[in-house]
């Protein structure tokens, strides 16, 4: 639904986006990267606020810049927090609905529906100036969804929300993605992103560093062997046995934690298949066994650091 | 020759330490009561008294120049007088008149300095949310306001007092025998009081405007508008009333009205303190200018103009203008939420 | 569970009104030493509590003490010994980092020479190297957060209030900030109160947790005990979901529980074999590939949801 081919954008000498090629389809995709990586530039390009300096960019098969046809099917929830403070929440969303071209009864239905969906139905008649950060965030999401867009772009959507609100908006995004729409979110909160989706776009310094499913990316990173931690009673013994396995590259014991063995392997599949046999044959008592490195945060950190060398 | 191993090769398992350079607790002195507003005041002063603050030093330069010129005029005038030339229309106390003229002429520069020093004092803090930093310390809102006010006041008072003091000393040293000795003490007190009126007014006003704005420029522009428009309006109103009052029945009202502005209040109170009238001032100045140009002196009646306003209402208004804006600023600061909900 | 170590702050039957609303009603809690997380939905009264503890709000009834000083009568003395890292951006305009932090120190009563020395020390600790000579207004989000922490630490407080410390930080910045918080509270012995909506942040840094709702404290206690499920529940991660595996475990006395994709929970309290052996046996038998298992703990998210909705 969103296609970029060798798209670049610079501001004078400063590069915002550098030769980015990717396709974003239906479902939930997360846009990640350090501050200044070019995420907001990418979002601005997709939502039609900027034109790419070179390259091709198409949203729903058309160029999005100042294109009402595309913008009518796109919903954007920006990070910035600027409103008309004297309006009430309801008035603001109604205004946005009017700007989208809805009239009369349909406008009212859509406004009410959107407000209901973000959980502001009981509080939307107060002036925005008195809203907490979480309430403002919900109003922003409301104006992004009121026209039932095919593409929903959200920049830091959970900012300022308490855990209950985070759950509510997360559920909303998941249901949108389940309906076959394309939901693109940019977030720094990795543990939440992990729960939302496995498809990511990682940017750094204007370049697209990695895209795809997290586990697939992890498998590609063969420079970093998988590290698996096993807590057991006879650590040194099991370490010796594990070292004999062809799939194991190294084992490590810890002076401060005598019951822990750390195994390094480049062939996780083989290792996981071989492990039960060794444990059962040797009668080891295993208390805990996990691979702490396979989470999004570690993958991201390795990718970003690797390029910084 | 010693056969001992050199120090570097001796048993290495001796004493060595690696310092912990990370965070340490602070065990040093801490003053609770003696600082507070003084720190704020000092910070304001420090921020403005640096080389690059042209908006402060240029008015300072002009102020010194103005006083220098008036001092020079006085010197020439006195020299002429010494030769026994009586100048018809020469009225009033020349020392007081010179000090008064200096005072009145520098008000514009004081205003410019006040803009530089004071426009951003609270406005920039509002924009940067600085009150949150201040109030999370052992500082009350009163300390903050007092500190800001004091910082601005001390700077402006310095600008005003220094040239006045210099001129006073000039009189003291050069004209001691010529009659200044009788007035020396009294004049010192009057000079001190008069030179502080301007700083007091400007400080309070700019602080008030600054507190109600989030932008230093806007606060400065608002104060400038207030200053000039009020000046213009009061002058025009005074002239209109003067025209209307052909019978001369309300000289006091006219005098008050035409001095209803910041510079006007400064003038009005100074006139009472120095015991001069506007007519004397004008005449003296005109005479002075004529003397410098060495034209023939012609006695001239002062033109139709408002006289000296009475002290009580002027002083009252001045006091109000000093206190009210500070009250307004206090009200504004009180409304700031610390640790917003 | 009563804290055995003395509390750094106490609230006793605290009622605080904010205009017409009663925000805190009959609140009693004790903030123990160490790192404490303050949680609660928006409007629960967390910021009102902090404002009261700092002496800005006068309680309608009850009392609050911080570091054994009453918040009403000794508010200024309290503020000399606590540091606040606010959520919003704040700084003193027109200064570079060193001047700003030194000034903050002086405002807390430090003599100016000491303040400057401390400013450099604290800025070093917060990893602001050469950037400290630049104007604070040019800083990025991450640096602004660190400056806020530095100005809270400069006068050597005994208690720190951190409001959303990782706000706006990218993952690397967030890591750094949480490491700083952990270091300051564990290694340096400062008591820290962290108020945040990001529960994993709290999990990572805090030992104790206080959950507030509607102006009252609905849960307080050490994180470990709050998260303890009591039962012998285990969390197992398979490579792909396998019904055969569930069967194998059940046959050995395990009771399957919650399931999300390939993540399974089992109650193994009734089984005879130790969990490790049981699970590996079941894996070998069913041909499933286990990628990890550990004792299940309720996430702080669950504790929170249960506390505020229960």
mmCIF file of N, CA and C in Angstrom, chain C residues 195-270:
data_model
loop_
_atom_site.group_PDB
_atom_site.id
_atom_site.type_symbol
_atom_site.label_atom_id
_atom_site.label_comp_id
_atom_site.label_asym_id
_atom_site.label_seq_id
_atom_site.Cartn_x
_atom_site.Cartn_y
_atom_site.Cartn_z
ATOM 1 N N UNK C 195 7.955 8.061 39.267
ATOM 2 C CA UNK C 195 6.566 8.029 38.847
ATOM 3 C C UNK C 195 6.562 7.852 37.339
ATOM 4 N N UNK C 196 5.970 6.773 36.867
ATOM 5 C CA UNK C 196 6.026 6.536 35.428
ATOM 6 C C UNK C 196 4.861 5.691 34.986
ATOM 7 N N UNK C 197 4.487 5.845 33.732
ATOM 8 C CA UNK C 197 3.470 4.988 33.159
ATOM 9 C C UNK C 197 4.081 3.778 32.474
ATOM 10 N N UNK C 198 5.390 3.785 32.323
ATOM 11 C CA UNK C 198 6.049 2.682 31.621
ATOM 12 C C UNK C 198 6.437 1.635 32.651
ATOM 13 N N UNK C 199 5.600 0.633 32.785
ATOM 14 C CA UNK C 199 5.795 -0.326 33.867
ATOM 15 C C UNK C 199 7.095 -1.119 33.777
ATOM 16 N N UNK C 200 7.539 -1.510 32.610
ATOM 17 C CA UNK C 200 8.830 -2.201 32.571
ATOM 18 C C UNK C 200 9.982 -1.347 33.084
ATOM 19 N N UNK C 201 9.893 -0.028 32.918
ATOM 20 C CA UNK C 201 10.921 0.841 33.497
ATOM 21 C C UNK C 201 10.946 0.676 34.998
ATOM 22 N N UNK C 202 9.758 0.662 35.592
ATOM 23 C CA UNK C 202 9.656 0.518 37.044
ATOM 24 C C UNK C 202 10.166 -0.853 37.458
ATOM 25 N N UNK C 203 9.824 -1.860 36.694
ATOM 26 C CA UNK C 203 10.277 -3.206 37.020
ATOM 27 C C UNK C 203 11.782 -3.277 37.059
ATOM 28 N N UNK C 204 12.379 -2.554 36.126
ATOM 29 C CA UNK C 204 13.833 -2.636 36.006
ATOM 30 C C UNK C 204 14.556 -1.927 37.132
ATOM 31 N N UNK C 205 13.999 -0.845 37.639
ATOM 32 C CA UNK C 205 14.776 -0.036 38.573
ATOM 33 C C UNK C 205 14.305 -0.121 40.020
ATOM 34 N N UNK C 206 13.019 -0.410 40.243
ATOM 35 C CA UNK C 206 12.494 -0.243 41.599
ATOM 36 C C UNK C 206 12.415 -1.534 42.395
ATOM 37 N N UNK C 207 12.554 -1.385 43.706
ATOM 38 C CA UNK C 207 12.380 -2.537 44.586
ATOM 39 C C UNK C 207 10.994 -2.572 45.186
ATOM 40 N N UNK C 208 10.432 -1.371 45.361
ATOM 41 C CA UNK C 208 9.113 -1.260 45.976
ATOM 42 C C UNK C 208 8.162 -0.563 45.028
ATOM 43 N N UNK C 209 6.898 -0.809 45.248
ATOM 44 C CA UNK C 209 5.915 -0.194 44.371
ATOM 45 C C UNK C 209 4.738 0.291 45.200
ATOM 46 N N UNK C 210 4.212 1.482 44.840
ATOM 47 C CA UNK C 210 2.978 1.953 45.460
ATOM 48 C C UNK C 210 2.001 2.228 44.332
ATOM 49 N N UNK C 211 0.840 1.602 44.377
ATOM 50 C CA UNK C 211 -0.161 1.830 43.345
ATOM 51 C C UNK C 211 -1.266 2.692 43.932
ATOM 52 N N UNK C 212 -1.563 3.790 43.246
ATOM 53 C CA UNK C 212 -2.609 4.690 43.743
ATOM 54 C C UNK C 212 -3.822 4.659 42.843
ATOM 55 N N UNK C 213 -4.954 4.866 43.449
ATOM 56 C CA UNK C 213 -6.168 4.986 42.647
ATOM 57 C C UNK C 213 -7.155 5.832 43.427
ATOM 58 N N UNK C 214 -7.713 6.825 42.752
ATOM 59 C CA UNK C 214 -8.733 7.644 43.385
ATOM 60 C C UNK C 214 -8.285 8.274 44.690
ATOM 61 N N UNK C 215 -7.022 8.688 44.771
ATOM 62 C CA UNK C 215 -6.590 9.381 45.969
ATOM 63 C C UNK C 215 -6.219 8.477 47.127
ATOM 64 N N UNK C 216 -6.181 7.209 46.903
ATOM 65 C CA UNK C 216 -5.747 6.294 47.952
ATOM 66 C C UNK C 216 -4.665 5.357 47.416
ATOM 67 N N UNK C 217 -3.928 4.765 48.353
ATOM 68 C CA UNK C 217 -2.931 3.771 47.961
ATOM 69 C C UNK C 217 -3.593 2.412 48.018
ATOM 70 N N UNK C 218 -3.727 1.768 46.867
ATOM 71 C CA UNK C 218 -4.440 0.491 46.862
ATOM 72 C C UNK C 218 -3.505 -0.705 46.981
ATOM 73 N N UNK C 219 -2.241 -0.501 46.646
ATOM 74 C CA UNK C 219 -1.277 -1.582 46.852
ATOM 75 C C UNK C 219 0.048 -0.960 47.236
ATOM 76 N N UNK C 220 0.708 -1.516 48.223
ATOM 77 C CA UNK C 220 2.087 -1.104 48.436
ATOM 78 C C UNK C 220 2.894 -2.306 48.877
ATOM 79 N N UNK C 221 4.117 -2.356 48.426
ATOM 80 C CA UNK C 221 4.949 -3.460 48.877
ATOM 81 C C UNK C 221 6.108 -3.707 47.947
ATOM 82 N N UNK C 222 6.980 -4.623 48.339
ATOM 83 C CA UNK C 222 8.113 -4.942 47.467
ATOM 84 C C UNK C 222 7.604 -5.567 46.173
ATOM 85 N N UNK C 223 8.255 -5.239 45.088
ATOM 86 C CA UNK C 223 7.814 -5.741 43.778
ATOM 87 C C UNK C 223 7.784 -7.258 43.755
ATOM 88 N N UNK C 224 8.839 -7.853 44.310
ATOM 89 C CA UNK C 224 8.939 -9.308 44.235
ATOM 90 C C UNK C 224 7.722 -9.967 44.856
ATOM 91 N N UNK C 225 7.304 -9.497 46.017
ATOM 92 C CA UNK C 225 6.181 -10.165 46.657
ATOM 93 C C UNK C 225 4.874 -9.873 45.941
ATOM 94 N N UNK C 226 4.761 -8.696 45.333
ATOM 95 C CA UNK C 226 3.532 -8.376 44.604
ATOM 96 C C UNK C 226 3.407 -9.235 43.357
ATOM 97 N N UNK C 227 4.547 -9.545 42.765
ATOM 98 C CA UNK C 227 4.480 -10.282 41.521
ATOM 99 C C UNK C 227 4.431 -11.781 41.747
ATOM 100 N N UNK C 228 4.687 -12.195 42.954
ATOM 101 C CA UNK C 228 4.700 -13.622 43.239
ATOM 102 C C UNK C 228 3.328 -14.212 43.007
ATOM 103 N N UNK C 229 3.253 -15.216 42.202
ATOM 104 C CA UNK C 229 1.939 -15.776 41.918
ATOM 105 C C UNK C 229 1.511 -16.764 42.986
ATOM 106 N N UNK C 230 2.446 -17.114 43.851
ATOM 107 C CA UNK C 230 2.071 -18.066 44.895
ATOM 108 C C UNK C 230 2.111 -19.485 44.373
ATOM 109 N N UNK C 231 1.378 -19.726 43.338
ATOM 110 C CA UNK C 231 1.337 -21.091 42.804
ATOM 111 C C UNK C 231 2.616 -21.392 42.031
ATOM 112 N N UNK C 232 2.824 -22.593 41.714
ATOM 113 C CA UNK C 232 4.042 -23.026 41.035
ATOM 114 C C UNK C 232 3.813 -22.981 39.529
ATOM 115 N N UNK C 233 3.629 -21.770 39.013
ATOM 116 C CA UNK C 233 3.341 -21.645 37.588
ATOM 117 C C UNK C 233 4.628 -21.433 36.814
ATOM 118 N N UNK C 234 4.692 -22.077 35.683
ATOM 119 C CA UNK C 234 5.886 -21.969 34.844
ATOM 120 C C UNK C 234 5.506 -21.475 33.469
ATOM 121 N N UNK C 235 6.394 -20.680 32.885
ATOM 122 C CA UNK C 235 6.177 -20.131 31.563
ATOM 123 C C UNK C 235 7.109 -20.852 30.597
ATOM 124 N N UNK C 236 6.550 -21.419 29.536
ATOM 125 C CA UNK C 236 7.352 -22.202 28.586
ATOM 126 C C UNK C 236 7.230 -21.578 27.211
ATOM 127 N N UNK C 237 8.351 -21.400 26.534
ATOM 128 C CA UNK C 237 8.327 -20.878 25.175
ATOM 129 C C UNK C 237 8.740 -21.981 24.222
ATOM 130 N N UNK C 238 7.842 -22.317 23.305
ATOM 131 C CA UNK C 238 8.169 -23.312 22.291
ATOM 132 C C UNK C 238 8.518 -22.609 20.999
ATOM 133 N N UNK C 239 9.095 -23.355 20.098
ATOM 134 C CA UNK C 239 9.374 -22.761 18.797
ATOM 135 C C UNK C 239 8.077 -22.563 18.037
ATOM 136 N N UNK C 240 7.276 -23.584 17.991
ATOM 137 C CA UNK C 240 5.925 -23.426 17.455
ATOM 138 C C UNK C 240 4.982 -24.171 18.387
ATOM 139 N N UNK C 241 3.758 -23.734 18.409
ATOM 140 C CA UNK C 241 2.808 -24.356 19.320
ATOM 141 C C UNK C 241 2.613 -25.834 18.969
ATOM 142 N N UNK C 242 2.580 -26.678 19.986
ATOM 143 C CA UNK C 242 2.404 -28.112 19.735
ATOM 144 C C UNK C 242 1.403 -28.665 20.748
ATOM 145 N N UNK C 243 0.279 -29.147 20.241
ATOM 146 C CA UNK C 243 -0.741 -29.716 21.132
ATOM 147 C C UNK C 243 -0.220 -30.977 21.790
ATOM 148 N N UNK C 244 0.643 -31.689 21.072
ATOM 149 C CA UNK C 244 1.214 -32.912 21.629
ATOM 150 C C UNK C 244 2.012 -32.608 22.884
ATOM 151 N N UNK C 245 2.690 -31.484 22.864
ATOM 152 C CA UNK C 245 3.476 -31.116 24.032
ATOM 153 C C UNK C 245 2.566 -30.866 25.229
ATOM 154 N N UNK C 246 1.493 -30.132 24.999
ATOM 155 C CA UNK C 246 0.553 -29.858 26.095
ATOM 156 C C UNK C 246 0.037 -31.168 26.673
ATOM 157 N N UNK C 247 -0.254 -32.090 25.763
ATOM 158 C CA UNK C 247 -0.737 -33.404 26.210
ATOM 159 C C UNK C 247 0.302 -34.088 27.074
ATOM 160 N N UNK C 248 1.543 -34.081 26.606
ATOM 161 C CA UNK C 248 2.597 -34.755 27.368
ATOM 162 C C UNK C 248 2.729 -34.179 28.758
ATOM 163 N N UNK C 249 2.643 -32.878 28.849
ATOM 164 C CA UNK C 249 2.782 -32.246 30.160
ATOM 165 C C UNK C 249 1.603 -32.605 31.049
ATOM 166 N N UNK C 250 0.427 -32.564 30.429
ATOM 167 C CA UNK C 250 -0.768 -32.867 31.223
ATOM 168 C C UNK C 250 -0.699 -34.283 31.768
ATOM 169 N N UNK C 251 -0.200 -35.182 30.946
ATOM 170 C CA UNK C 251 -0.113 -36.568 31.373
ATOM 171 C C UNK C 251 0.814 -36.733 32.567
ATOM 172 N N UNK C 252 1.762 -35.829 32.680
ATOM 173 C CA UNK C 252 2.696 -35.930 33.807
ATOM 174 C C UNK C 252 2.250 -35.126 35.029
ATOM 175 N N UNK C 253 1.026 -34.607 34.978
ATOM 176 C CA UNK C 253 0.507 -33.934 36.162
ATOM 177 C C UNK C 253 0.497 -32.415 36.076
ATOM 178 N N UNK C 254 0.828 -31.890 34.913
ATOM 179 C CA UNK C 254 0.799 -30.430 34.803
ATOM 180 C C UNK C 254 -0.580 -29.940 34.388
ATOM 181 N N UNK C 255 -0.903 -28.714 34.747
ATOM 182 C CA UNK C 255 -2.197 -28.142 34.383
ATOM 183 C C UNK C 255 -1.946 -26.946 33.466
ATOM 184 N N UNK C 256 -2.394 -27.037 32.219
ATOM 185 C CA UNK C 256 -2.124 -25.904 31.325
ATOM 186 C C UNK C 256 -2.939 -24.672 31.713
ATOM 187 N N UNK C 257 -2.367 -23.525 31.488
ATOM 188 C CA UNK C 257 -3.056 -22.280 31.830
ATOM 189 C C UNK C 257 -3.082 -21.341 30.639
ATOM 190 N N UNK C 258 -2.695 -20.100 30.887
ATOM 191 C CA UNK C 258 -2.707 -19.041 29.891
ATOM 192 C C UNK C 258 -1.851 -19.419 28.684
ATOM 193 N N UNK C 259 -2.275 -18.950 27.515
ATOM 194 C CA UNK C 259 -1.504 -19.255 26.323
ATOM 195 C C UNK C 259 -1.552 -18.070 25.354
ATOM 196 N N UNK C 260 -0.394 -17.697 24.829
ATOM 197 C CA UNK C 260 -0.356 -16.636 23.814
ATOM 198 C C UNK C 260 0.615 -17.075 22.735
ATOM 199 N N UNK C 261 0.084 -17.552 21.625
ATOM 200 C CA UNK C 261 0.936 -18.019 20.543
ATOM 201 C C UNK C 261 1.723 -19.234 21.001
ATOM 202 N N UNK C 262 3.050 -19.114 20.984
ATOM 203 C CA UNK C 262 3.883 -20.243 21.393
ATOM 204 C C UNK C 262 4.318 -20.121 22.841
ATOM 205 N N UNK C 263 3.726 -19.178 23.564
ATOM 206 C CA UNK C 263 4.073 -18.979 24.971
ATOM 207 C C UNK C 263 3.002 -19.637 25.826
ATOM 208 N N UNK C 264 3.407 -20.602 26.649
ATOM 209 C CA UNK C 264 2.421 -21.352 27.430
ATOM 210 C C UNK C 264 2.713 -21.253 28.914
ATOM 211 N N UNK C 265 1.651 -21.257 29.692
ATOM 212 C CA UNK C 265 1.811 -21.306 31.148
ATOM 213 C C UNK C 265 1.287 -22.633 31.677
ATOM 214 N N UNK C 266 2.007 -23.192 32.643
ATOM 215 C CA UNK C 266 1.569 -24.460 33.245
ATOM 216 C C UNK C 266 1.674 -24.370 34.757
ATOM 217 N N UNK C 267 0.696 -24.975 35.424
ATOM 218 C CA UNK C 267 0.768 -25.089 36.868
ATOM 219 C C UNK C 267 1.332 -26.471 37.176
ATOM 220 N N UNK C 268 2.555 -26.519 37.706
ATOM 221 C CA UNK C 268 3.210 -27.814 37.908
ATOM 222 C C UNK C 268 3.275 -28.214 39.372
ATOM 223 N N UNK C 269 2.422 -27.583 40.205
ATOM 224 C CA UNK C 269 2.536 -27.870 41.632
ATOM 225 C C UNK C 269 2.148 -29.290 41.958
ATOM 226 N N UNK C 270 1.235 -29.871 41.130
ATOM 227 C CA UNK C 270 0.758 -31.211 41.471
ATOM 228 C C UNK C 270 1.640 -32.298 40.875
#
